[in-house]
PDB file of C-alpha atoms in Angstrom:
ATOM      1  CA  MET A   8     -16.613  51.156  23.193  1.00  0.00           C
ATOM      2  CA  ASN A   9     -18.716  51.621  19.979  1.00  0.00           C
ATOM      3  CA  THR A  10     -19.899  48.708  17.960  1.00  0.00           C
ATOM      4  CA  MET A  11     -17.325  49.137  15.219  1.00  0.00           C
ATOM      5  CA  LYS A  12     -14.454  49.180  17.766  1.00  0.00           C
ATOM      6  CA  LYS A  13     -15.780  46.121  19.549  1.00  0.00           C
ATOM      7  CA  MET A  14     -16.008  44.233  16.199  1.00  0.00           C
ATOM      8  CA  LEU A  15     -12.466  45.279  15.239  1.00  0.00           C
ATOM      9  CA  PHE A  16     -11.230  44.122  18.605  1.00  0.00           C
ATOM     10  CA  LEU A  17     -13.087  40.792  18.676  1.00  0.00           C
ATOM     11  CA  LEU A  18     -12.454  39.814  15.040  1.00  0.00           C
ATOM     12  CA  PRO A  19      -8.780  38.657  15.499  1.00  0.00           C
ATOM     13  CA  LEU A  20      -9.856  36.949  18.766  1.00  0.00           C
ATOM     14  CA  SER A  21     -12.778  35.108  17.116  1.00  0.00           C
ATOM     15  CA  ALA A  22     -10.493  34.168  14.117  1.00  0.00           C
ATOM     16  CA  ALA A  23      -7.885  32.752  16.433  1.00  0.00           C
ATOM     17  CA  LEU A  24     -10.532  30.781  18.317  1.00  0.00           C
ATOM     18  CA  ALA A  25     -12.013  29.437  15.175  1.00  0.00           C
ATOM     19  CA  TRP A  26      -8.572  28.332  14.046  1.00  0.00           C
ATOM     20  CA  GLN A  27      -7.803  26.650  17.359  1.00  0.00           C
ATOM     21  CA  CYS A  28     -11.066  24.752  17.202  1.00  0.00           C
ATOM     22  CA  ALA A  29     -10.385  23.655  13.649  1.00  0.00           C
ATOM     23  CA  ALA A  30      -6.870  22.558  14.476  1.00  0.00           C
ATOM     24  CA  ALA A  31      -8.124  20.587  17.548  1.00  0.00           C
ATOM     25  CA  ALA A  32     -10.989  18.833  15.663  1.00  0.00           C
ATOM     26  CA  PRO A  33     -10.427  15.230  14.698  1.00  0.00           C
ATOM     27  CA  LEU A  34      -9.699  14.420  11.114  1.00  0.00           C
ATOM     28  CA  ALA A  35     -12.527  12.877   9.105  1.00  0.00           C
ATOM     29  CA  ASP A  36     -12.141   9.209   8.245  1.00  0.00           C
ATOM     30  CA  ALA A  37     -10.974   9.173   4.598  1.00  0.00           C
ATOM     31  CA  SER A  38     -10.668   5.384   4.450  1.00  0.00           C
ATOM     32  CA  LEU A  39     -12.630   3.420   1.923  1.00  0.00           C
ATOM     33  CA  ASP A  40     -14.035  -0.029   2.378  1.00  0.00           C
ATOM     34  CA  LEU A  41     -12.740  -2.602  -0.064  1.00  0.00           C
ATOM     35  CA  PRO A  42     -14.684  -5.752  -1.112  1.00  0.00           C
ATOM     36  CA  GLN A  43     -14.639  -8.335   1.696  1.00  0.00           C
ATOM     37  CA  PRO A  44     -13.009 -11.512   0.414  1.00  0.00           C
ATOM     38  CA  THR A  45     -13.709 -14.849   2.053  1.00  0.00           C
ATOM     39  CA  CYS A  46     -10.969 -16.283   4.226  1.00  0.00           C
ATOM     40  CA  ALA A  47     -10.627 -19.052   1.614  1.00  0.00           C
ATOM     41  CA  GLU A  48      -9.878 -16.291  -0.987  1.00  0.00           C
ATOM     42  CA  GLN A  49      -7.605 -14.221   1.335  1.00  0.00           C
ATOM     43  CA  PRO A  50      -5.975 -15.719   4.448  1.00  0.00           C
ATOM     44  CA  LEU A  51      -5.887 -12.288   6.167  1.00  0.00           C
ATOM     45  CA  ALA A  52      -9.716 -12.274   6.169  1.00  0.00           C
ATOM     46  CA  THR A  53      -9.915 -14.140   9.431  1.00  0.00           C
ATOM     47  CA  TYR A  54      -9.634 -13.271  13.066  1.00  0.00           C
ATOM     48  CA  LEU A  55      -6.510 -11.727  14.673  1.00  0.00           C
ATOM     49  CA  PHE A  56      -6.360 -14.312  17.371  1.00  0.00           C
ATOM     50  CA  ALA A  57      -6.229 -17.015  14.729  1.00  0.00           C
ATOM     51  CA  LEU A  58      -3.421 -15.243  12.916  1.00  0.00           C
ATOM     52  CA  VAL A  59      -1.191 -14.593  15.897  1.00  0.00           C
ATOM     53  CA  GLY A  60      -2.476 -17.231  18.520  1.00  0.00           C
ATOM     54  CA  LYS A  61      -0.688 -20.547  18.240  1.00  0.00           C
ATOM     55  CA  GLY A  62      -3.291 -22.845  16.849  1.00  0.00           C
ATOM     56  CA  LYS A  63      -6.407 -21.125  18.036  1.00  0.00           C
ATOM     57  CA  PRO A  64      -9.412 -22.129  15.971  1.00  0.00           C
ATOM     58  CA  ALA A  65     -11.367 -19.431  14.183  1.00  0.00           C
ATOM     59  CA  PRO A  66     -15.123 -19.553  13.879  1.00  0.00           C
ATOM     60  CA  ASP A  67     -14.847 -19.228  10.090  1.00  0.00           C
ATOM     61  CA  GLY A  68     -12.948 -22.463   9.879  1.00  0.00           C
ATOM     62  CA  CYS A  69     -10.052 -20.717   7.972  1.00  0.00           C
ATOM     63  CA  GLY A  70      -8.039 -19.214  10.725  1.00  0.00           C
ATOM     64  CA  ARG A  71      -4.333 -20.181  10.456  1.00  0.00           C
ATOM     65  CA  SER A  72      -1.323 -18.647  11.998  1.00  0.00           C
ATOM     66  CA  ASN A  73       0.665 -16.171   9.949  1.00  0.00           C
ATOM     67  CA  ALA A  74       4.258 -15.514  10.804  1.00  0.00           C
ATOM     68  CA  ASP A  75       4.367 -11.974   9.218  1.00  0.00           C
ATOM     69  CA  VAL A  76       1.216 -10.819  11.064  1.00  0.00           C
ATOM     70  CA  THR A  77       2.556 -12.366  14.292  1.00  0.00           C
ATOM     71  CA  ARG A  78       5.895 -10.557  14.011  1.00  0.00           C
ATOM     72  CA  ALA A  79       4.074  -7.192  13.247  1.00  0.00           C
ATOM     73  CA  PHE A  80       1.771  -7.737  16.237  1.00  0.00           C
ATOM     74  CA  ASP A  81       4.641  -8.667  18.666  1.00  0.00           C
ATOM     75  CA  THR A  82       6.618  -5.640  17.441  1.00  0.00           C
ATOM     76  CA  LEU A  83       3.545  -3.443  18.133  1.00  0.00           C
ATOM     77  CA  LEU A  84       2.952  -4.811  21.614  1.00  0.00           C
ATOM     78  CA  ALA A  85       6.703  -4.488  22.483  1.00  0.00           C
ATOM     79  CA  GLU A  86       6.139  -0.772  22.604  1.00  0.00           C
ATOM     80  CA  VAL A  87       4.173  -1.198  25.862  1.00  0.00           C
ATOM     81  CA  PRO A  88       6.493  -1.884  28.838  1.00  0.00           C
ATOM     82  CA  ALA A  89       5.944  -5.406  30.085  1.00  0.00           C
ATOM     83  CA  ASP A  90       5.556  -4.181  33.726  1.00  0.00           C
ATOM     84  CA  ALA A  91       2.783  -1.871  32.533  1.00  0.00           C
ATOM     85  CA  ALA A  92       0.783  -4.666  30.872  1.00  0.00           C
ATOM     86  CA  PRO A  93       1.750  -8.135  32.070  1.00  0.00           C
ATOM     87  CA  ARG A  94       0.860 -10.902  29.584  1.00  0.00           C
ATOM     88  CA  LEU A  95      -0.758  -8.204  27.229  1.00  0.00           C
ATOM     89  CA  LYS A  96      -0.667 -10.373  24.149  1.00  0.00           C
ATOM     90  CA  GLU A  97      -2.295 -13.384  25.915  1.00  0.00           C
ATOM     91  CA  ARG A  98      -4.972 -11.195  27.581  1.00  0.00           C
ATOM     92  CA  LEU A  99      -5.896  -9.359  24.287  1.00  0.00           C
ATOM     93  CA  LEU A 100      -6.418 -12.705  22.519  1.00  0.00           C
ATOM     94  CA  THR A 101      -9.042 -13.848  24.979  1.00  0.00           C
ATOM     95  CA  GLY A 102     -12.012 -11.711  24.160  1.00  0.00           C
ATOM     96  CA  PRO A 103     -14.408 -11.337  21.269  1.00  0.00           C
ATOM     97  CA  SER A 104     -13.285  -9.914  17.934  1.00  0.00           C
ATOM     98  CA  ALA A 105     -14.329  -9.583  14.291  1.00  0.00           C
ATOM     99  CA  ALA A 106     -12.753 -11.012  11.209  1.00  0.00           C
ATOM    100  CA  GLY A 107     -10.243  -8.762   9.413  1.00  0.00           C
ATOM    101  CA  LYS A 108     -11.595  -6.160   7.101  1.00  0.00           C
ATOM    102  CA  PRO A 109      -9.671  -4.651   4.161  1.00  0.00           C
ATOM    103  CA  LEU A 110      -9.620  -0.822   3.959  1.00  0.00           C
ATOM    104  CA  SER A 111      -7.955   1.625   1.626  1.00  0.00           C
ATOM    105  CA  ILE A 112      -6.148   4.313   3.509  1.00  0.00           C
ATOM    106  CA  GLU A 113      -4.067   6.850   1.569  1.00  0.00           C
ATOM    107  CA  ALA A 114      -4.236   4.533  -1.442  1.00  0.00           C
ATOM    108  CA  GLN A 115      -2.799   1.596   0.358  1.00  0.00           C
ATOM    109  CA  THR A 116      -4.471  -1.586   1.607  1.00  0.00           C
ATOM    110  CA  TRP A 117      -4.649  -2.173   5.329  1.00  0.00           C
ATOM    111  CA  TRP A 118      -6.416  -4.816   7.195  1.00  0.00           C
ATOM    112  CA  LEU A 119      -8.540  -3.644  10.196  1.00  0.00           C
ATOM    113  CA  TYR A 120      -8.454  -6.044  13.265  1.00  0.00           C
ATOM    114  CA  SER A 121      -9.685  -5.815  16.870  1.00  0.00           C
ATOM    115  CA  ALA A 122      -8.749  -7.548  20.009  1.00  0.00           C
ATOM    116  CA  CYS A 123      -9.707  -7.278  23.588  1.00  0.00           C
ATOM    117  CA  GLN A 124      -9.431  -8.984  27.016  1.00  0.00           C
ATOM    118  CA  ALA A 125     -12.440 -11.144  27.898  1.00  0.00           C
ATOM    119  CA  HIS A 126     -14.695  -9.548  30.506  1.00  0.00           C
ATOM    120  CA  ALA A 127     -12.547  -6.412  30.287  1.00  0.00           C
ATOM    121  CA  CYS A 128     -12.965  -5.223  26.720  1.00  0.00           C
ATOM    122  CA  GLY A 129     -13.593  -1.579  27.886  1.00  0.00           C
ATOM    123  CA  THR A 130     -10.304  -1.325  29.522  1.00  0.00           C
ATOM    124  CA  THR A 131      -8.037  -3.615  27.566  1.00  0.00           C
ATOM    125  CA  GLN A 132      -8.606  -3.368  23.840  1.00  0.00           C
ATOM    126  CA  LEU A 133      -6.669  -2.917  20.563  1.00  0.00           C
ATOM    127  CA  ALA A 134      -7.808  -1.575  17.296  1.00  0.00           C
ATOM    128  CA  ALA A 135      -5.179  -2.266  14.718  1.00  0.00           C
ATOM    129  CA  LEU A 136      -4.296  -1.927  11.065  1.00  0.00           C
ATOM    130  CA  TYR A 137      -1.982  -4.257   9.289  1.00  0.00           C
ATOM    131  CA  ASP A 138      -0.170  -3.521   6.065  1.00  0.00           C
ATOM    132  CA  PRO A 139       0.670  -6.785   4.259  1.00  0.00           C
ATOM    133  CA  ALA A 140       2.922  -5.005   1.717  1.00  0.00           C
ATOM    134  CA  HIS A 141       5.261  -3.790   4.353  1.00  0.00           C
ATOM    135  CA  ARG A 142       4.424  -6.305   7.117  1.00  0.00           C
ATOM    136  CA  HIS A 143       3.766  -3.439   9.508  1.00  0.00           C
ATOM    137  CA  MET A 144       1.087  -2.867  12.123  1.00  0.00           C
ATOM    138  CA  VAL A 145      -0.195   0.305  13.726  1.00  0.00           C
ATOM    139  CA  GLY A 146      -2.891   0.592  16.295  1.00  0.00           C
ATOM    140  CA  ARG A 147      -4.614   2.224  19.293  1.00  0.00           C
ATOM    141  CA  LEU A 148      -4.344   0.417  22.522  1.00  0.00           C
ATOM    142  CA  THR A 149      -6.814   1.206  25.285  1.00  0.00           C
ATOM    143  CA  LEU A 150      -5.296   0.079  28.541  1.00  0.00           C
ATOM    144  CA  ASN A 151      -6.569   0.979  32.114  1.00  0.00           C
ATOM    145  CA  CYS A 152      -8.631   4.000  30.645  1.00  0.00           C
ATOM    146  CA  GLU A 153      -5.597   5.433  28.751  1.00  0.00           C
ATOM    147  CA  VAL A 154      -5.214   5.455  24.960  1.00  0.00           C
ATOM    148  CA  ARG A 155      -1.765   4.748  23.574  1.00  0.00           C
ATOM    149  CA  TRP A 156      -0.973   4.996  19.890  1.00  0.00           C
ATOM    150  CA  LEU A 157       1.432   2.310  18.870  1.00  0.00           C
ATOM    151  CA  GLY A 158       3.424   1.860  15.561  1.00  0.00           C
ATOM    152  CA  ASN A 159       3.444   5.487  14.688  1.00  0.00           C
ATOM    153  CA  PRO A 160      -0.020   5.690  12.821  1.00  0.00           C
ATOM    154  CA  SER A 161      -0.554   8.581  10.431  1.00  0.00           C
ATOM    155  CA  ASP A 162      -3.397  11.074  10.959  1.00  0.00           C
ATOM    156  CA  ALA A 163      -5.484   9.124   8.309  1.00  0.00           C
ATOM    157  CA  GLN A 164      -4.914   5.911  10.074  1.00  0.00           C
ATOM    158  CA  ARG A 165      -5.825   7.377  13.515  1.00  0.00           C
ATOM    159  CA  ALA A 166      -8.939   8.852  12.010  1.00  0.00           C
ATOM    160  CA  ALA A 167      -9.959   5.428  10.413  1.00  0.00           C
ATOM    161  CA  LEU A 168      -9.449   3.609  13.699  1.00  0.00           C
ATOM    162  CA  ASP A 169     -11.440   6.250  15.662  1.00  0.00           C
ATOM    163  CA  ALA A 170     -14.254   6.335  13.226  1.00  0.00           C
ATOM    164  CA  ARG A 171     -14.539   2.535  12.712  1.00  0.00           C
ATOM    165  CA  MET A 172     -13.719   1.421  16.313  1.00  0.00           C
ATOM    166  CA  PRO A 173     -14.277   4.381  18.695  1.00  0.00           C
ATOM    167  CA  ALA A 174     -12.915   4.232  22.146  1.00  0.00           C
ATOM    168  CA  ASN A 175     -15.533   5.342  24.743  1.00  0.00           C
ATOM    169  CA  LEU A 176     -13.272   6.074  27.713  1.00  0.00           C
ATOM    170  CA  GLU A 177     -15.853   8.254  29.420  1.00  0.00           C
ATOM    171  CA  MET A 178     -18.361   5.380  29.677  1.00  0.00           C
ATOM    172  CA  VAL A 179     -15.693   3.071  31.005  1.00  0.00           C
ATOM    173  CA  ARG A 180     -14.610   5.640  33.604  1.00  0.00           C
ATOM    174  CA  ARG A 181     -18.210   6.137  34.706  1.00  0.00           C
ATOM    175  CA  LEU A 182     -18.457   2.448  35.227  1.00  0.00           C
ATOM    176  CA  GLY A 183     -15.428   2.497  37.411  1.00  0.00           C
ATOM    177  CA  GLU A 184     -13.387  -0.056  35.365  1.00  0.00           C
ATOM    178  CA  CYS A 185     -10.220   1.931  35.042  1.00  0.00           C
ATOM    179  CA  GLY A 186      -7.928  -0.319  37.103  1.00  0.00           C
ATOM    180  CA  ASP A 187      -4.780   1.463  38.361  1.00  0.00           C
ATOM    181  CA  ALA A 188      -5.295   4.526  36.152  1.00  0.00           C
ATOM    182  CA  GLN A 189      -8.293   5.840  38.101  1.00  0.00           C
TER     183      GLN A 189
END
């Protein structure tokens, strides 16, 4: 086959492969950081465990329960069958986390939160976004080395969660901490 025929033969194939790679590539994080208020200025600027855990004190001294966030959190976790994750809410609220951070995603304000199980953050963790305007939460749950998207997040929300709180499942699998999913 001469060079011109090879090129004409390979051109559609390489174009198809390039399109497939582009289609499979993760979306870029298009979220924007918003100014971080203090928890005294904005009650959502505290820890998730303080907002949804009954009376758990927050290190910032501002944490207080929030019925809207609690309902959204409970609705989100209800997507996981109880037998697949016994006491999931209780377990997620035992580990370290960071105070909520406001982001703008698709021109809407979302609050970024994290939660994980103490001594098992690699295998039981939640990265979540809360929308105070619609009282809705979406998130990525890592449970036994499997990722589950909860609350039907958009592609932009998934990209923001993946960029800001990446899940390193390969490292967890290498450490042999996958529980029943191994």
